[in-house]
Structure formats: C-alpha cells, structure tokens
CSV table of C-alpha atoms in Angstrom, one decimal:
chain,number,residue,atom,x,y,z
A,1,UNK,CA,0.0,0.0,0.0
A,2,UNK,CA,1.2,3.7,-0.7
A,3,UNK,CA,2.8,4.5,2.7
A,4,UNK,CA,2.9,8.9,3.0
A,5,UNK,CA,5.1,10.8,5.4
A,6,UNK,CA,3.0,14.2,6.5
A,7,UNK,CA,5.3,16.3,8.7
A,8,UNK,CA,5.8,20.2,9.0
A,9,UNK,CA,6.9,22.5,11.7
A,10,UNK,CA,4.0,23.6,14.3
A,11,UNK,CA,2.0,25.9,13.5
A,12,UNK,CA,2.5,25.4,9.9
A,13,UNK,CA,-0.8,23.7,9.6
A,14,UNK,CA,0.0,20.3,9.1
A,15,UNK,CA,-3.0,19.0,11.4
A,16,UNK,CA,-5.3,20.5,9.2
A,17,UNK,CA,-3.6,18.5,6.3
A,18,UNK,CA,-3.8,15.7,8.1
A,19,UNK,CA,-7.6,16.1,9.0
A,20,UNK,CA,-8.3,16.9,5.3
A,21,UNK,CA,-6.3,13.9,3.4
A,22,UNK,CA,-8.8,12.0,6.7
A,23,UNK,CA,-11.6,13.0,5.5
A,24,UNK,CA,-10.8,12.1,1.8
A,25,UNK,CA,-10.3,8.4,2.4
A,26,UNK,CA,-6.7,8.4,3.9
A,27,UNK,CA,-6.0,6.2,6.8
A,28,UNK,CA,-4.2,8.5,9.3
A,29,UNK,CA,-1.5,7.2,11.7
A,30,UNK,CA,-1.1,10.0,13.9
A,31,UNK,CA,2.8,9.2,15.7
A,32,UNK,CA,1.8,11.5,18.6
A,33,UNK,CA,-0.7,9.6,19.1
A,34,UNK,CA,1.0,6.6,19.1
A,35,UNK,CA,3.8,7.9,21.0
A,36,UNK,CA,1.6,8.5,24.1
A,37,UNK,CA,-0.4,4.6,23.2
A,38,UNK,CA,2.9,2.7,24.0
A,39,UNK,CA,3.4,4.7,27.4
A,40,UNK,CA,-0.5,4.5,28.5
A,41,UNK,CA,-0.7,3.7,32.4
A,42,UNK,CA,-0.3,-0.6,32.2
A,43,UNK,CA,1.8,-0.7,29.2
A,44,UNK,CA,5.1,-2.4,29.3
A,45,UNK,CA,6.7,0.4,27.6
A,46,UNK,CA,5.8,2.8,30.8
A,47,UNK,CA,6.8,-0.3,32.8
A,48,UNK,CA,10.7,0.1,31.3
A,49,UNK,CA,10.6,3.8,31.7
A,50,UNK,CA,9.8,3.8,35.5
A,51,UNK,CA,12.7,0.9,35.8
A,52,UNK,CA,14.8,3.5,33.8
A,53,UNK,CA,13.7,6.7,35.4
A,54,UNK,CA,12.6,6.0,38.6
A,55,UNK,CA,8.8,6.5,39.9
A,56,UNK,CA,9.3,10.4,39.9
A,57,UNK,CA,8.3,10.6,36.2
A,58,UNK,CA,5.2,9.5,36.9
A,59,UNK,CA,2.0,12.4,37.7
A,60,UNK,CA,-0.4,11.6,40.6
A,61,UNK,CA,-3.0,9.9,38.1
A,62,UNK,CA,0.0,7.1,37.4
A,63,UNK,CA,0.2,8.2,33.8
A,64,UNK,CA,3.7,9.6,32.7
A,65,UNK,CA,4.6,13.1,33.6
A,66,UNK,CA,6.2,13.9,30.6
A,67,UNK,CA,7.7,17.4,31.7
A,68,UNK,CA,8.9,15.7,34.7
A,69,UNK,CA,10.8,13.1,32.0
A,70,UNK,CA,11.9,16.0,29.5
A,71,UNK,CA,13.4,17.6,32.3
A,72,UNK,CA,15.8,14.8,32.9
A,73,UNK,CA,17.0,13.6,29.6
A,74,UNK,CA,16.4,17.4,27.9
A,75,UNK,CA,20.4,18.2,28.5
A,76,UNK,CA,21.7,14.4,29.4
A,77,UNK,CA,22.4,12.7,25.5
A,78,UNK,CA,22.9,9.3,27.1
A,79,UNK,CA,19.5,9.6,29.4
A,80,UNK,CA,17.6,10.7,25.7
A,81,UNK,CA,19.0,7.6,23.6
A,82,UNK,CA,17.9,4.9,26.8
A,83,UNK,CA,14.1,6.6,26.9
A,84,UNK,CA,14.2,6.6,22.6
A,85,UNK,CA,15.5,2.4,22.9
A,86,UNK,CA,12.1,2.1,25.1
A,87,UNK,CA,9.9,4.0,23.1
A,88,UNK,CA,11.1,3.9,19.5
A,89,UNK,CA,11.3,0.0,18.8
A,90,UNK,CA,7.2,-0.1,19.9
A,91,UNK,CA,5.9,3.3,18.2
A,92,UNK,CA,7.7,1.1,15.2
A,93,UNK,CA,6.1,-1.9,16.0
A,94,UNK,CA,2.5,-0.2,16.5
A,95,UNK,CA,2.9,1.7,13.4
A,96,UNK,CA,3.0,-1.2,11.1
A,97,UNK,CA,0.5,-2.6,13.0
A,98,UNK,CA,-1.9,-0.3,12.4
A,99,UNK,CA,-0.7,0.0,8.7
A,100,UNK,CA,-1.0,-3.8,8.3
A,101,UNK,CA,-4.3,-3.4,9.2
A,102,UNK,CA,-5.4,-1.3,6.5
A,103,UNK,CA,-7.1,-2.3,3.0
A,104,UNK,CA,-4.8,-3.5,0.7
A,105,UNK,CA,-5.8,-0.4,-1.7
A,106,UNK,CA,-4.8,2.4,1.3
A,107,UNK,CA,-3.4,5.5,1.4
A,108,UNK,CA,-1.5,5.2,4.5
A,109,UNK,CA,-0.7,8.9,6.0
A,110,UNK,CA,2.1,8.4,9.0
A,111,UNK,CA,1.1,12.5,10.6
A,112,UNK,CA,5.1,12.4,12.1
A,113,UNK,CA,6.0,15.9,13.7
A,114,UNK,CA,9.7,14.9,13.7
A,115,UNK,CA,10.0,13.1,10.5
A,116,UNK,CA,13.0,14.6,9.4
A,117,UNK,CA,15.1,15.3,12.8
A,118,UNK,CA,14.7,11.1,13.0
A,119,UNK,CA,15.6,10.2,9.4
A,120,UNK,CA,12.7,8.9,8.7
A,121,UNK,CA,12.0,10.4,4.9
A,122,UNK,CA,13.7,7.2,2.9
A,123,UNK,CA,10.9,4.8,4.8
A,124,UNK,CA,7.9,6.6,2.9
A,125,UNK,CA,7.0,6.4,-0.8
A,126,UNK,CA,6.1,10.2,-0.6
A,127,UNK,CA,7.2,12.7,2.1
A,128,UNK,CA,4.8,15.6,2.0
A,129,UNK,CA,6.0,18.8,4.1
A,130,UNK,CA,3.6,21.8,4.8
A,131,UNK,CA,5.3,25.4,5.7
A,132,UNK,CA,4.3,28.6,6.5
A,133,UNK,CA,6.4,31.8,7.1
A,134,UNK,CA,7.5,31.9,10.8
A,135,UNK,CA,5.4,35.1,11.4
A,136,UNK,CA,2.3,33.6,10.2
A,137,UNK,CA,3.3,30.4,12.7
A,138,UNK,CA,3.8,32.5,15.5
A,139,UNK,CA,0.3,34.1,15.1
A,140,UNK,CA,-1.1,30.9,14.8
A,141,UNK,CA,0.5,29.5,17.7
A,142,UNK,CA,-1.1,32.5,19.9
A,143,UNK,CA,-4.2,32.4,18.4
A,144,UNK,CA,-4.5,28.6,19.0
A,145,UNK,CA,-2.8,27.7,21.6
A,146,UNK,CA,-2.4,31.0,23.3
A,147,UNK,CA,1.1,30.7,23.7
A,148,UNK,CA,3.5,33.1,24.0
A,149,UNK,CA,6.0,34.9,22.0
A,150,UNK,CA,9.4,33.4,23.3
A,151,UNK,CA,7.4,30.0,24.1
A,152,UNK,CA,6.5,29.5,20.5
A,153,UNK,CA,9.9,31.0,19.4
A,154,UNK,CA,11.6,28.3,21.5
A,155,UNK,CA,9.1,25.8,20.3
A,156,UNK,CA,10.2,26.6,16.4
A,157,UNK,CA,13.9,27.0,16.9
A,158,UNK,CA,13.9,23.2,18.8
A,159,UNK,CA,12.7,21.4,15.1
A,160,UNK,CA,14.2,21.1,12.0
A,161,UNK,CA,14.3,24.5,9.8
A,162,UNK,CA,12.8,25.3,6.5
A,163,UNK,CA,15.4,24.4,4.0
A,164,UNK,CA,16.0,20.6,5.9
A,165,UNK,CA,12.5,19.7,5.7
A,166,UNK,CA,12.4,21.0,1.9
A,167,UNK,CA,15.4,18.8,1.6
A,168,UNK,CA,13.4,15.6,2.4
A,169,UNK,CA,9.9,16.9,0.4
A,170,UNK,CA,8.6,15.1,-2.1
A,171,UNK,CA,5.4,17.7,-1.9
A,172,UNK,CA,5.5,20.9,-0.5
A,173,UNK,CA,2.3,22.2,0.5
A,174,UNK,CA,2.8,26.1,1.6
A,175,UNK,CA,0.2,27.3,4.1
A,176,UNK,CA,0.0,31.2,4.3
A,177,UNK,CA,-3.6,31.8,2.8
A,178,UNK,CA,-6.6,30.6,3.7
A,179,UNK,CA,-7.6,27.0,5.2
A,180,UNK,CA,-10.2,26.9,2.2
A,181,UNK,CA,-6.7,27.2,-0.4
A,182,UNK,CA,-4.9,24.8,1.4
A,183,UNK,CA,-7.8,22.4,1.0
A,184,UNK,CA,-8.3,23.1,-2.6
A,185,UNK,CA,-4.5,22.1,-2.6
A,186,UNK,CA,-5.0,18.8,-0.6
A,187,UNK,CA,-7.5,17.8,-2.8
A,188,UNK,CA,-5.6,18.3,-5.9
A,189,UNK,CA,-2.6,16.1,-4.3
A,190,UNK,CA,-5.1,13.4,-3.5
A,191,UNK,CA,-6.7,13.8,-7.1
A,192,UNK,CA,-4.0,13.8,-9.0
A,193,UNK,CA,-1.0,12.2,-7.3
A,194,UNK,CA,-2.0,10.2,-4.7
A,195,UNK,CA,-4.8,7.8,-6.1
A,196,UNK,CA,-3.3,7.6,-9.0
A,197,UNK,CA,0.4,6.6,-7.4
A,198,UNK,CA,-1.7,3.8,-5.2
A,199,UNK,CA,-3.2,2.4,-8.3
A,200,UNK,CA,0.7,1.8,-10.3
A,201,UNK,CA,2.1,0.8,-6.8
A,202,UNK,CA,-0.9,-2.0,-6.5
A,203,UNK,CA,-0.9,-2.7,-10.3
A,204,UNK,CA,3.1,-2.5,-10.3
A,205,UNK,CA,2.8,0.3,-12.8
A,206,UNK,CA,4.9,2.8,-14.4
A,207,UNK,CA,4.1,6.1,-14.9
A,208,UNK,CA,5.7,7.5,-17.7
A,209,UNK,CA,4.8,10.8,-19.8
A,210,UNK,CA,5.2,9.6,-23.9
A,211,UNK,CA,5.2,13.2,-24.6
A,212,UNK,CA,8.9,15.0,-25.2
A,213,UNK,CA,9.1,18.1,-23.5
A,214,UNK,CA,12.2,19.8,-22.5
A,215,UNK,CA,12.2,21.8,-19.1
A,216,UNK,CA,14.6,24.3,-18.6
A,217,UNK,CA,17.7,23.3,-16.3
A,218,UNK,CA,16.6,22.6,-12.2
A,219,UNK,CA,18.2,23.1,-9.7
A,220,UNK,CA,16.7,20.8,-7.1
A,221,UNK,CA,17.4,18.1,-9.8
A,222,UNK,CA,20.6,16.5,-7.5
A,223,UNK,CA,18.1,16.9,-4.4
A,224,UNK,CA,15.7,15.1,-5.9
A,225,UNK,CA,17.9,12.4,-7.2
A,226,UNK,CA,19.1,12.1,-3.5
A,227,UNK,CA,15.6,11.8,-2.2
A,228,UNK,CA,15.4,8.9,-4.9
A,229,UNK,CA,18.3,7.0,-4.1
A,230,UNK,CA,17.5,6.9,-0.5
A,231,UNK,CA,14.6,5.0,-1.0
A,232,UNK,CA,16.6,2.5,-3.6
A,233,UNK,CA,19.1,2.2,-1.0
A,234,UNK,CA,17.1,1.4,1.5
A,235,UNK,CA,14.8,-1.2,-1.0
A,236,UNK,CA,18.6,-3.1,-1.9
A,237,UNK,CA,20.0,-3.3,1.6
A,238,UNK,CA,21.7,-5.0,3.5
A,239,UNK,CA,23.4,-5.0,0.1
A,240,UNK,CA,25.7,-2.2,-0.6
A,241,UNK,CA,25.5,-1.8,-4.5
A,242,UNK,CA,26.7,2.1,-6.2
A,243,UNK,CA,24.0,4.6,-6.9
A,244,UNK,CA,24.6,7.2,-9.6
A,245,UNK,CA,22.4,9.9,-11.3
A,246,UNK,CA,22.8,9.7,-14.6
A,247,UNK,CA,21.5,11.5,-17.8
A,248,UNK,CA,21.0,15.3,-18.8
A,249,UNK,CA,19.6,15.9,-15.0
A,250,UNK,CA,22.9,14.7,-13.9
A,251,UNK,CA,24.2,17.4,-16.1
A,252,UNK,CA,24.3,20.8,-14.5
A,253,UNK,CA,22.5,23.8,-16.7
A,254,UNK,CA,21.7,21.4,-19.2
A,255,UNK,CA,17.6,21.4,-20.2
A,256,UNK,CA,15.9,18.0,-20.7
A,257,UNK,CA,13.4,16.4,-20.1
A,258,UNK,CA,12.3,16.4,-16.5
A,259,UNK,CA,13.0,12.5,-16.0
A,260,UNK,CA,15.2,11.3,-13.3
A,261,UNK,CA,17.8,8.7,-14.8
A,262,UNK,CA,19.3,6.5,-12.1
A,263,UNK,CA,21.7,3.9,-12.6
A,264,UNK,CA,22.0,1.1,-10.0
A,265,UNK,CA,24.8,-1.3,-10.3
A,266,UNK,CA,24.8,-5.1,-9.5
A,267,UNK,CA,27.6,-7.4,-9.8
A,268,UNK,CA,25.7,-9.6,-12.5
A,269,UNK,CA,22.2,-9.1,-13.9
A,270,UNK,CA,20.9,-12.0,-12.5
A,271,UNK,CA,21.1,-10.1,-9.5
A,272,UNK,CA,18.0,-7.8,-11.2
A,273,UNK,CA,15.8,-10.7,-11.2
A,274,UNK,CA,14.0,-12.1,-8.3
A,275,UNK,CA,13.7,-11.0,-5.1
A,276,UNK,CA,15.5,-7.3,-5.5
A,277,UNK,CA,13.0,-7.1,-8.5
A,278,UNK,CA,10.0,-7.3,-6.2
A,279,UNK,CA,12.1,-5.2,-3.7
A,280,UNK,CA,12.3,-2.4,-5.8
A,281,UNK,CA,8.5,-2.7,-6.9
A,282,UNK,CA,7.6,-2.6,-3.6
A,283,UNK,CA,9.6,1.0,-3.2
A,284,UNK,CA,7.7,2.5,-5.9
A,285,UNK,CA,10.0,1.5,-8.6
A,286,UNK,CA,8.1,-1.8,-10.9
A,287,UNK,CA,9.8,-3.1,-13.6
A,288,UNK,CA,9.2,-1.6,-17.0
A,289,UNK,CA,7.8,-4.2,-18.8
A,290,UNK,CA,9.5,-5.5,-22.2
A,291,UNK,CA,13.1,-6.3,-23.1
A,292,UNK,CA,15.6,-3.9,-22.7
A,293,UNK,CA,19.4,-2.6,-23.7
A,294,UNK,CA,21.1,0.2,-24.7
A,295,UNK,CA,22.7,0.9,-28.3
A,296,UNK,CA,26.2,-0.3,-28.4
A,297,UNK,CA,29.0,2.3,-29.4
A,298,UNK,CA,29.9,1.7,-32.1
A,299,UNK,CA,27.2,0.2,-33.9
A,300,UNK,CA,27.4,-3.8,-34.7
A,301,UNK,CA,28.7,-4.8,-30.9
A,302,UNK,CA,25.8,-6.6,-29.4
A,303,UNK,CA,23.2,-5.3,-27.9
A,304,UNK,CA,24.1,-4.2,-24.3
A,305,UNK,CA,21.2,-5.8,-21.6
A,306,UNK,CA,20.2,-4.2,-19.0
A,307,UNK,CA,16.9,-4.1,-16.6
A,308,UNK,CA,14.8,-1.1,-16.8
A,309,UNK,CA,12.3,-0.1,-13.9
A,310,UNK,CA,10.5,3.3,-13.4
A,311,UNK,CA,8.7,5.2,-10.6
A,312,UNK,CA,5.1,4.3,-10.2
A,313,UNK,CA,4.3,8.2,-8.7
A,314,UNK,CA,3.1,10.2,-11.8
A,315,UNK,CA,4.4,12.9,-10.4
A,316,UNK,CA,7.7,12.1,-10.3
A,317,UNK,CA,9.2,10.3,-13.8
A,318,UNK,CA,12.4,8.2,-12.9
A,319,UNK,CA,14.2,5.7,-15.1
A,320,UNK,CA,16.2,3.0,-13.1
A,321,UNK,CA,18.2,1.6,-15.2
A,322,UNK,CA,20.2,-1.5,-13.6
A,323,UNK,CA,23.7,-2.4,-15.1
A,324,UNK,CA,26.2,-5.1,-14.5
A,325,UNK,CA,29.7,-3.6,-13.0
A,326,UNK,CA,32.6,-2.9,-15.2
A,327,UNK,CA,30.0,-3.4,-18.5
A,328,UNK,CA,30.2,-1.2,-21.6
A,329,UNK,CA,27.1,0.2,-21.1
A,330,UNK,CA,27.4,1.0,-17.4
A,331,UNK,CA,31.1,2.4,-18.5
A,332,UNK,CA,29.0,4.3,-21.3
A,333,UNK,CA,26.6,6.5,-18.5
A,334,UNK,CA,29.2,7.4,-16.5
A,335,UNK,CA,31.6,8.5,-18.9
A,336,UNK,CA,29.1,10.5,-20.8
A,337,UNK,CA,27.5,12.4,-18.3
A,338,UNK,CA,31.4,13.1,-16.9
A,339,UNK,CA,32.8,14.5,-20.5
A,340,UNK,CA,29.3,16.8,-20.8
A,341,UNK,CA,29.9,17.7,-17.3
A,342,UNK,CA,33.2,18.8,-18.2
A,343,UNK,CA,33.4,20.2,-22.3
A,344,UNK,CA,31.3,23.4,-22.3
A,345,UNK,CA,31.1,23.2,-25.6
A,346,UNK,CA,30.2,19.9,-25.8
A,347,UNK,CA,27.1,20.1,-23.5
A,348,UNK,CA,26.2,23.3,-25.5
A,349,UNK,CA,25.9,21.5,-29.0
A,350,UNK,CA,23.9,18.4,-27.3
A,351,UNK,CA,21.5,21.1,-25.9
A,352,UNK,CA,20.9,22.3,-29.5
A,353,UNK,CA,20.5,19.0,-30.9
A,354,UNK,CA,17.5,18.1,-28.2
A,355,UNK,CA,15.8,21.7,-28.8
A,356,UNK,CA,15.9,20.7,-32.5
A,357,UNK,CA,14.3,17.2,-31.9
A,358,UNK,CA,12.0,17.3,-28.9
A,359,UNK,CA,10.2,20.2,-31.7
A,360,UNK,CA,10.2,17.2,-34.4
A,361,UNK,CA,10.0,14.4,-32.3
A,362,UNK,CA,6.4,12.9,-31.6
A,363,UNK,CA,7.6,10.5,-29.2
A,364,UNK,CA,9.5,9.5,-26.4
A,365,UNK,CA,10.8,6.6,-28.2
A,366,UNK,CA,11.8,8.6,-31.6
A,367,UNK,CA,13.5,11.4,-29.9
A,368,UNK,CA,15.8,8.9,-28.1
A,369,UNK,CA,16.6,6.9,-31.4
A,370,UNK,CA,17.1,10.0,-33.5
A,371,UNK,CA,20.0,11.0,-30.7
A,372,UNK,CA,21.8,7.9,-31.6
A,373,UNK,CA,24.1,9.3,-34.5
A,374,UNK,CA,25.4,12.3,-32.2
A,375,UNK,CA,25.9,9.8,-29.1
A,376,UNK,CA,28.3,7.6,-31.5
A,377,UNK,CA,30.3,10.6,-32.3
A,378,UNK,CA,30.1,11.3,-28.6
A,379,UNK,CA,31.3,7.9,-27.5
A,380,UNK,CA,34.7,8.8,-29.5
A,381,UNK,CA,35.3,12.1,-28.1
A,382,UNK,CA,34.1,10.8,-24.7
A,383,UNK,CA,37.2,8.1,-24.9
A,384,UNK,CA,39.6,10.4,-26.0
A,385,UNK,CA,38.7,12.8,-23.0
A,386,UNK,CA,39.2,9.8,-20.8
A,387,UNK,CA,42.6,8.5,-22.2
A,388,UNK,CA,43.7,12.2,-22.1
A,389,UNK,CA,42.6,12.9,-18.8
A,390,UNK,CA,43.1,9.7,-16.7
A,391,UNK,CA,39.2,9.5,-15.8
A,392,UNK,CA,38.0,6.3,-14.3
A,393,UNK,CA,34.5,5.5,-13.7
C-alpha cells in the first residue's frame, strides 16, 4: 500500500492536512498519538521507563509526567538515547501494526511531527511537508494555543528549519492563505498524485509521460535524485550496490526532459531478477515491462542488456536503469555524463540537438533513437577525453 510521510513545523498547519487527506479516504497514523499509546498507564513500555527513570516521572493519576521526564534527559544525551531504545522500537512496532491493518488499496498517512530530525523520509513512498512563514506560525501558535512569543519562538527554533525539511519533500504544501486554499491544494494532491500513485504501486505500474518536452535546467534536480536513491538504497539493503544519477539531470544547466535517470549497479544481472526485483516494486519503482538494452557504441557490438524499472508516482518520472559492473554500457553512462559535465562546448551542441528534436519528435521513443548518431560521435570524443585525462568510472 502507498505508505505517505506528512510532517511540517508547528503551527505550519499540518494538522489541518492531516484532518483533510482523513476525510478524503486516507488512513491517518497520527505518531503523537501513538507515541503517548505505548506509554499509556499498564503498558510495558511505561513499565521500562519507570525501571529507567525512577517513579518520579510519573504524575499523581499514574500516567507519565512527561515534563517531569523531558526535564531529565532534555540536557543528558545518554539519558535521551535509553528513553528513545524504550519507546522507539514499539511506536515502530504499532505503526505497522496499524498499517498492516489497512485495506490492501490504502493511502497510509504516518502524521510524524519529527519526520526529518529522525531520518525517517527514505521509509515513505512520498514525504509531503507543509510550511508557512514563521510570522504567520507564530500568530497561529497565539491564536490557537495561546502561547507566547518566546514560548512558540523556542518551540520553532527546537525542530528542524525550513530548508531541511524542503530537503526531504517530495510535496511541498505552503500554508500562508486561507484554510479553504490549502484544501483546494490537498485535494488536488489526492486527485491527481495520490490515487493515482496507489493504483501503479498496487498494479506494479509505471508512470511515464510519452510526450517530449524539455524543461529548462533545475536546480533541485541532484536533491531530488538524492531523495530517490534513499529509497533505492534502502529497498537493496543489507546490500551495498553504487548509486549514480545519470542523464541530462545529472548534467548541471543542461535542459531536458524532467526525467530522473538513475543507474544502479549489480555485480551480474541476474542479480536484477527475483527477489531485488520485487524489492524495488515494492519502493515505488516496478519493472518496465519489455526487453531492454542500450545501443552499443559503435554500432554492430551486441546489444548491451540491462533491466529497466520506473517510478510508479506520476508525479515524479524516474528511469532505473540496472547495469552489471565494469559493462560497456554502465562504463558508457558514467563517462558520458562526466565529458558533458566537463566540455562546455560539448554540453552546448547536445542542448541544440534536443531543442531541435524534442520540436520534431512525436515521441518518447523517436527522440531517443534519433539521438543515436550524435551519441556515436560522442562515445569517440568521450574516450579520447578519458585516455587524455586519466578518468575512471
């Protein structure tokens, strides 16, 4: 099932996200909520933390006094890491209990205020961050909650900024208007990314646009490959295979088409088949189906195999292409998008050619072929470059 990481910083609105993606069929995990579940008076988990703690954390009712706790392991590093051995292993546990528990055709939303102080972002299929300026939190926060200035101040300075929860955001869902926009904006995510990403991830489908359009060079494009390759590393472990971005994205200033191309690399490609296969479906990345290989340079060496898979969110193309080490064609990627990194003047004629053909091109599949002519003169310069300079994949 489609498992989506909500977080955002308080008072950015994320509970109202939350509430909203609810009432539109989502299956909310709320990790507060759970958090305060495994320490509930008669739990084991509150069991450990008196043993740990001593009774003075708990409040007269016998539930947990949790400012009496934060005050002990607030400023003592080794105290904090023995209360997050008792509590983290069964907020775990209880999440993918409750996830389990969900239809098989679910949007799962995990609500997790400190998704990305944790590391969590590389465990979802989609991390989806709502921000709002700080001024407009700290109105909220007074409004709301009647708290403070310095209070709510302190509150916001203790999480994760702006720019490292962007870092991890698949979706970015800014809050500064009105809760009716935000909604409008919910909705849309659920229309048009959401459901439909459930259905490939079910259906292990890819979702890939036919339709050649060149977008102007992005700079996010590395972050966004980063994002990727978390999850991919994460889907292949305990094996430690390389990860590269690959392609024009790879390629900084260079336009192209707004596809991630990722290269994984296995030691043979039977390692493709089988169990990392289903692995990698499972992530969000099926197998594209068909037979697939890249065109040898020069023409009239063999066909070079590979395994192709793809992302199954539509609103995020990737191409995972999966190469055997030391192969020509895994030699090919890397040493292609190094020489374009690297020749101005190269990467500047390559740019004209795709202007030229992504206007002429009706396809995805004709634009790539009609490339091939300028990719075998590139192959020789490419070499050349690399005998000259001493590059090694």
């Amino acid at each position: 099932m489609l498992m989506v990481g909500l977080t955002g910083g308080i008072g950015s609105g994320k509970s109202a996200v939350a509430a909203r993606l609810a009432s539109l069929g989502a299956v909310l995990i709320d990790a507060d909520q759970v958090a305060r579940e495994v320490v509930a008076p008669g739990t084991p988990g509150l069991a450990e933390i008196i043993e740990a703690f001593s009774p003075g954390v708990l409040a007269a009712d016998g539930s947990l006094d949790r400012p009496a706790l934060g005050a002990l392991v607030f400023a003592d590093e080794a105290a904090r890491r023995r209360l997050e051995a008792i509590t983290h292993p069964r907020v775990r546990a209880r999440t993918a209990e409750l996830a389990a528990a969900a239809a098989p055709d679910a949007v799962v939303v995990n609500d997790v205020p400190l998704l990305v102080e944790v590391g969590l972002a590389p465990t979802y299929h989609l991390v989806v961050v709502v921000q709002a300026a700080v001024p407009t939190r700290l109105e909220r926060l007074a409004r709301d909650r009647g708290m403070d200035r310095a209070e709510a101040e302190r509150r916001i300075a203790a999480q994760a900024d702006d720019a490292r929860r962007r870092a991890v955001a698949d979706v970015l869902l800014t809050n500064d208007g009105s809760l009716a926009e935000l909604h409008a904006a919910v909705d849309a995510l659920w229309r048009d990314r959401l459901l439909p990403y459930e259905r490939n991830l079910r259906e292990r489908r890819v979702a890939q646009p036919e339709q050649v359009q060149l977008a102007e060079p992005d700079p996010t494009w590395p972050q966004q490959y980063d994002r990727l390759a978390a999850r991919i590393r994460r889907a292949i472990a305990p094996a430690e295979w390389r990860i590269d971005h690959i392609g024009s994205t790879a390629v900084p200033k260079l336009a192209a088409k707004d596809v991630i191309d990722i290269q994984l690399t296995v030691p043979t490609l039977a390692e493709a088949d089988g169990p990392l296969a289903q692995r990698l479906a499972d992530a969000g990345f099926p197998r594209t189906p068909g037979q697939w290989w890249d065109s040898p340079r020069a023409a009239g060496r063999g066909r070079w195999e590979k395994r192709l898979h793809a992302s199954a969110d539509p609103g995020r193309p990737v191409n995972l292409h999966i190469r055997a080490a030391d192969s020509p064609g895994w030699r090919y990627a890397l040493l292609t998008r190094d020489h374009l990194r690297a020749d101005p003047d190269q990467r500047s004629g390559y740019l004209l050619l795709k202007r030229e053909l992504a206007a002429t091109a009706p396809d995805s599949a004709t634009y790539t072929t009609a490339k091939d002519p300028w990719f075998d003169e590139e192959h020789l310069r490419a070499e050349q470059w690399a005998a000259q300079t001493g590059w090694r994949p």
